[in-house]
XYZ file of C-alpha atoms in Angstrom:
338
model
C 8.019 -31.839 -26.430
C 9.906 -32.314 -23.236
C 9.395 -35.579 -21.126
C 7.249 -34.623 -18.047
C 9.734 -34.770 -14.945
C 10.013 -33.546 -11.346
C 13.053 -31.520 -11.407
C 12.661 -29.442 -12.399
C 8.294 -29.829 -12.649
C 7.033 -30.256 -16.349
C 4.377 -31.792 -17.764
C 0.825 -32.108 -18.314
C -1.858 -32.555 -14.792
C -2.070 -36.005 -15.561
C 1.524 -36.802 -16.206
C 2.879 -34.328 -12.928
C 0.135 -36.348 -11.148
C 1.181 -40.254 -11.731
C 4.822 -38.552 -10.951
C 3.738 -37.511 -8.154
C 2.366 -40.641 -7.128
C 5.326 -42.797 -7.488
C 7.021 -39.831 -5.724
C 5.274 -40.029 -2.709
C 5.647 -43.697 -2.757
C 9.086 -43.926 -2.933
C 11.840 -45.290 -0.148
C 13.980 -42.117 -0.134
C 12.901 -39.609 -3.337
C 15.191 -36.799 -4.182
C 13.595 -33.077 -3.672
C 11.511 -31.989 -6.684
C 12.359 -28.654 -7.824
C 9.706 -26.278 -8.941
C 10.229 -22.795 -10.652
C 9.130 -19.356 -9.757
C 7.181 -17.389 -10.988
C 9.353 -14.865 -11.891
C 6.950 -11.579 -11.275
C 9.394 -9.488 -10.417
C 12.779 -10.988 -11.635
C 14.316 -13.481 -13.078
C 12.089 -17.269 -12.329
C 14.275 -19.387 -9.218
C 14.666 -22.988 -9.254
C 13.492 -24.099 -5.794
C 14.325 -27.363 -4.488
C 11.414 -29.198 -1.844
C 11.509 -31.917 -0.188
C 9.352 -34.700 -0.085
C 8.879 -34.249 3.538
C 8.667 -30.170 3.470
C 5.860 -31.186 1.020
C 4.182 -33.728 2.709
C 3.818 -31.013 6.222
C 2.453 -28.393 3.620
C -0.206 -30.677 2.008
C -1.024 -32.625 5.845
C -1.196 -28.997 7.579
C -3.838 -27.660 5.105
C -6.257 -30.527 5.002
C -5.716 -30.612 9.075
C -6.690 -26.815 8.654
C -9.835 -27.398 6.398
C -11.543 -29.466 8.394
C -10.208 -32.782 6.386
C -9.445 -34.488 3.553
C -11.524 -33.776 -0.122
C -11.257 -34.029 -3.539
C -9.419 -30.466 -5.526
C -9.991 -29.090 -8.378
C -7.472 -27.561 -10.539
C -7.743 -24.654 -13.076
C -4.316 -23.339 -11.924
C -0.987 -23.966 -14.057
C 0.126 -27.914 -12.245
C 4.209 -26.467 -13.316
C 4.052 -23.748 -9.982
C 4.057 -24.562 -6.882
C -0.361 -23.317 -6.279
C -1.450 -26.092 -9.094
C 1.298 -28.774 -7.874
C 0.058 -28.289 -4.244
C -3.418 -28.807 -5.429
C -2.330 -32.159 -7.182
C 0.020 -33.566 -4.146
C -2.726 -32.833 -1.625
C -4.973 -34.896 -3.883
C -2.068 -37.739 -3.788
C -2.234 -37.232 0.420
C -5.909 -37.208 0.661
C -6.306 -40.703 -1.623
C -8.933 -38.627 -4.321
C -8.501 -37.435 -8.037
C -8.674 -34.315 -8.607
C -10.622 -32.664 -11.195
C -8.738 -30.630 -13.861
C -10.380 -28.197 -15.769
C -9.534 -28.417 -19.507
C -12.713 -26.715 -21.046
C -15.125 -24.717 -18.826
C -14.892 -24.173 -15.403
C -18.713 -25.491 -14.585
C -17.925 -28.396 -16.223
C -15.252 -29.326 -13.790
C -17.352 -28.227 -11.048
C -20.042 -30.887 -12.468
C -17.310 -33.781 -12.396
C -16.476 -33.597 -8.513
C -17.640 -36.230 -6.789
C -16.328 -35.966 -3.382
C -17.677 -35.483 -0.536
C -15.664 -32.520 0.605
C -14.923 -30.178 -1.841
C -11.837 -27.363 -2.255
C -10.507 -25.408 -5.003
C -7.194 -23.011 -5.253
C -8.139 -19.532 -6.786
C -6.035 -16.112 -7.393
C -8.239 -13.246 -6.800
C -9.008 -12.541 -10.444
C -10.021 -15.791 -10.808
C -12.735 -15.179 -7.733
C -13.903 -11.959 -9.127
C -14.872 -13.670 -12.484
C -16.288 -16.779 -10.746
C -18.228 -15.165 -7.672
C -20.781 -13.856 -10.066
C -21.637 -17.348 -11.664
C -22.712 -19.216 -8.832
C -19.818 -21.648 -9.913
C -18.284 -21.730 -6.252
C -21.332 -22.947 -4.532
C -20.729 -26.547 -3.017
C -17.108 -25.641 -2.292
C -16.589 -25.962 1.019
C -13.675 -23.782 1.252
C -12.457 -22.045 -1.887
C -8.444 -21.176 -0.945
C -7.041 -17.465 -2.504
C -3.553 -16.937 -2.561
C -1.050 -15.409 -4.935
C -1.732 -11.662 -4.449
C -3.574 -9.554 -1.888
C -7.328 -10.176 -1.020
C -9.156 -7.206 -1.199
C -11.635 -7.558 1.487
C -14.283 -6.110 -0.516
C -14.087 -9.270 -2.757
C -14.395 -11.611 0.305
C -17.282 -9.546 1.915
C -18.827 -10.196 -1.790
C -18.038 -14.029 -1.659
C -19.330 -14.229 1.852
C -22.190 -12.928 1.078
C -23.118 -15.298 -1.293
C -22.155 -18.379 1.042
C -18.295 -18.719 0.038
C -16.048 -19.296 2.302
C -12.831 -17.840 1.481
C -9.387 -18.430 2.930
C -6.799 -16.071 2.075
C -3.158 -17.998 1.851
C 0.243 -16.442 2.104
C 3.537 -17.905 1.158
C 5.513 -18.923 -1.567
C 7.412 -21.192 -4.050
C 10.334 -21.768 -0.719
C 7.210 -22.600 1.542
C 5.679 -25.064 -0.409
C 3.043 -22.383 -1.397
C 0.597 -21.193 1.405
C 1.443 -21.727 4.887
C -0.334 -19.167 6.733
C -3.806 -18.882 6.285
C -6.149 -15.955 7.401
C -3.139 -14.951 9.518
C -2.192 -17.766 10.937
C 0.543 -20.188 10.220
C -0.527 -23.395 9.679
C 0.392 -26.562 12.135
C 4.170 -26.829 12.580
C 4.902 -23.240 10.527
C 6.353 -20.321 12.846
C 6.314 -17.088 11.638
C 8.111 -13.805 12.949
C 9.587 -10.344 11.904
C 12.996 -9.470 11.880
C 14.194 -5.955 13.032
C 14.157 -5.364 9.443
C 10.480 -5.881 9.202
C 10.815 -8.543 6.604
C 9.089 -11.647 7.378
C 10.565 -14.841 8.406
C 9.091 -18.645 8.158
C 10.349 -21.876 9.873
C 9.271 -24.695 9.780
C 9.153 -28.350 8.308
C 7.648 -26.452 5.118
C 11.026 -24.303 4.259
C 12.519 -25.443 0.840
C 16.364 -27.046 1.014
C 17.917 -24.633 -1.694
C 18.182 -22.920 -5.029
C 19.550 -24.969 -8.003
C 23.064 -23.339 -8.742
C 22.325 -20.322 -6.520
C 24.232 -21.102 -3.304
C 24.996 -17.632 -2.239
C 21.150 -16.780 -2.898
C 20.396 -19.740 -0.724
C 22.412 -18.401 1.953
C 21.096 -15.550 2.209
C 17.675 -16.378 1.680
C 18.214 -19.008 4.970
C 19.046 -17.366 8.482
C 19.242 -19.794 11.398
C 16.867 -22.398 9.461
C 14.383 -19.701 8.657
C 13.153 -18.531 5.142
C 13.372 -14.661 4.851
C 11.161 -13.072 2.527
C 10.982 -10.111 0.399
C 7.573 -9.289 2.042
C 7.790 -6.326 4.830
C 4.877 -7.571 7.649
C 3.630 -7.005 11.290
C 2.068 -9.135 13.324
C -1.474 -7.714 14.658
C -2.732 -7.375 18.121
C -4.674 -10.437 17.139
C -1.453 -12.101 16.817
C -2.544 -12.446 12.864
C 0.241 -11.877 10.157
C -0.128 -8.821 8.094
C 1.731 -8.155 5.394
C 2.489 -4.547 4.455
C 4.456 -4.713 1.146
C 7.713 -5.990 -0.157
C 10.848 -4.362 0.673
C 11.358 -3.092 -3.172
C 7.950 -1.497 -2.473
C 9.267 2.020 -1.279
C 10.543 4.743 -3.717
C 12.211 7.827 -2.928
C 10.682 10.871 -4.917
C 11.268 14.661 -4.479
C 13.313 13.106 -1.262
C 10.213 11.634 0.464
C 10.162 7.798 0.883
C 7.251 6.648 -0.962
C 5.072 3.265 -0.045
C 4.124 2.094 -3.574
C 2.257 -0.537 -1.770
C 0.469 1.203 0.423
C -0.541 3.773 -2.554
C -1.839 0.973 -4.256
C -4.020 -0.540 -1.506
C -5.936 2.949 -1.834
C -6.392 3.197 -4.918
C -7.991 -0.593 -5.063
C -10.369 1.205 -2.446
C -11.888 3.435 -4.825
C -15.237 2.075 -6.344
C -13.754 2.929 -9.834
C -11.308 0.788 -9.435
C -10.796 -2.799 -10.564
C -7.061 -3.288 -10.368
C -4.180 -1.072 -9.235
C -0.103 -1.201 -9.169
C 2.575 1.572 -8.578
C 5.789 1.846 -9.526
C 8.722 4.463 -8.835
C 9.900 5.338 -12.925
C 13.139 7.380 -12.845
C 12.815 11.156 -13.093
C 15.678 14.092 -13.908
C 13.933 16.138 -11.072
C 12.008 13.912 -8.102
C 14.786 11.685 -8.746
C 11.771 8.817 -8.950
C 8.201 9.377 -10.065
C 5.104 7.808 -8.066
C 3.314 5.993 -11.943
C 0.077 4.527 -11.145
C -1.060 1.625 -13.723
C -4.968 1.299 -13.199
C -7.911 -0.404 -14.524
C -10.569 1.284 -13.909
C -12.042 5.142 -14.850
C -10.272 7.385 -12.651
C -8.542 10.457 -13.679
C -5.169 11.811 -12.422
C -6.364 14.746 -10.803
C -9.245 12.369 -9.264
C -6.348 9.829 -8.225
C -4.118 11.775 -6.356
C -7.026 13.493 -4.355
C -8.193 9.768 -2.943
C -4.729 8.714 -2.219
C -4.312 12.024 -0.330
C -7.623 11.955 1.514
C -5.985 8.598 3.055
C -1.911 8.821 3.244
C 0.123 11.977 2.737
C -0.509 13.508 -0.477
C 3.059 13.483 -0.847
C 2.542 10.044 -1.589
C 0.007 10.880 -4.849
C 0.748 9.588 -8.005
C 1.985 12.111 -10.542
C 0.917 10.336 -13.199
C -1.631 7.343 -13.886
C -1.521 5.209 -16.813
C -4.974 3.872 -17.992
C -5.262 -0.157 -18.871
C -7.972 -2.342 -19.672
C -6.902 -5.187 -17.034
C -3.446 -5.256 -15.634
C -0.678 -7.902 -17.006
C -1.072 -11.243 -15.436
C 1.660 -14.164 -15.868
C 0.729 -17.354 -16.692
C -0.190 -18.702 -12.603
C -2.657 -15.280 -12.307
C -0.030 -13.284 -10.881
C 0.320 -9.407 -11.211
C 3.370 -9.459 -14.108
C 5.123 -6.636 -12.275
C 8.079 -6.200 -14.824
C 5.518 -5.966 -17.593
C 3.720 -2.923 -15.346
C 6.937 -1.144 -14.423
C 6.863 -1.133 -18.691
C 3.656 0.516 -18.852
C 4.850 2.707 -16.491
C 8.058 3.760 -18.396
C 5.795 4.376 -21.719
């Protein structure tokens, strides 16, 4: 096995940890460097620096309401768990790392304020346990939050944040819509969004032309298409490799599969453009959940132009997650492809 190390971030909880420690300590560290995911690609290697990290980890517990003690049941490697283990460094607590059941862990905190970093499957299987109560927030990043899922959680007394950002923002760094202290946020005439701010990551490892492009004027644009509400709130809308052209109509995959996450028969939704000899592209819905074709395209259609209906649904059990609870989008477009 591999000595645990900081660039790039390996190890055990315990081992990242105590690096981490001695990290933050130091005179003048060098930039970790932390791996995507790789969920729709091949996995980056991002470098962050000590103080991009530091703003991230400050911002949030400034946003909570303070510092408390985590609890980690996330992979520590990516950038959600290693947050959740360098805010612990910041706040002065240990964190709590789950390594058999997840009520356990929860039994072990002894803080006084308590947070925990969740993707939304993790939330759906938790909220109906009573495991989250005592949290006093419970953060939810990595994919969209259906708001059906947080009316659930607030219903039974959990508060829920909903984070957005990524591996080049030191994970979340707008939260419910808004940036976080110090974070700006805007969208280009492209409709891709842009972040600035002391949270940006330095560079890719070996990638400078990536890095370049990836870094306009000091700000980090995305792959994420957004708006930003009357509210002033982010929204994001989809990615940019969301839209598919099929029988010459541009398709919004992501909007598609909002809808179909909608419908009460639904427990998880994603769709993909497969390549067809006559609509050129062809709109594949992978769900989980009991909903036929013919039933599919009739609620997408009752909501966006039926244009936009899948013209073909493949049925799965759960979709493919990676490793850090992400949607595995390559291993979908698979499913999709047959």
């Amino acid at each position: 096995m591999s000595s645990p190390t900081l660039d790039p971030v390996r190890g055990s909880a315990a081992e990242i940890l105590a690096l981490l420690r001695e990290w933050d300590a130091a005179d003048d560290p060098a930039p970790l460097v932390v791996e995507t995911s790789g969920s729709t690609g091949t996995p980056k290697r991002v470098r962050l620096s000590r103080a991009a990290m530091r703003a991230s980890a400050d911002a949030t517990h400034s946003r909570l309401g303070g510092p408390g003690q985590w609890l980690l049941n996330l992979p520590p490697s990516y950038v959600a768990g290693l947050q959740v283990l360098f805010r612990s460094v910041r706040a002065g607590t240990g964190p709590v790392v789950e390594d058999g059941s997840f009520e356990d862990a929860v039994a072990a905190m002894t803080g006084a304020r308590r947070y925990v970093s969740l993707v939304p499957t993790q939330l759906v299987r938790l909220l109906d346990g009573g495991s989250l109560d005592g949290f006093d927030t419970v953060l939810v990043g990595g994919a969209r939050l259906d708001p059906g899922l947080r009316s659930r959680a607030a219903a039974v007394g959990v508060r829920v944040v909903a984070t957005y950002g990524m591996s080049e923002t030191c994970g979340g760094c707008v939260y419910d819509g808004r940036p976080l202290d110090g974070v700006a946020v805007k969208i280009g005439t492209d409709a891709r969004i842009r972040i600035g701010g002391p949270v940006v990551f330095d560079s890719y490892v070996g990638q400078p032309d990536l890095t370049a492009t990836a870094r306009e004027d000091g700000w980090f644009v995305t792959q994420d298409l957004g708006r930003i509400d009357h509210d002033g709130l982010l929204e994001v809308t989809g990615r940019i490799d969301d839209v598919v052209v099929s029988g010459g109509v541009n398709v919004s995959t992501g909007a598609v599969a909002t809808r179909l996450r909608e419908h009460p028969s639904v427990t998880g939704a994603e769709v993909v453009g497969v390549p067809h000899p006559e609509w050129g592209e062809e709109v594949v819905a992978v769900l989980a959940g009991d909903l036929s074709l013919g039933a599919a395209r009739d609620w997408v259609a009752d909501g966006l132009p039926r244009t936009w209906s899948p013209r073909r649904v493949v049925p799965v059990p759960t979709l493919p997650l990676l490793p850090n609870g992400k949607v595995d989008r390559l291993a979908v477009e698979r499913l999709a492809r047959g």
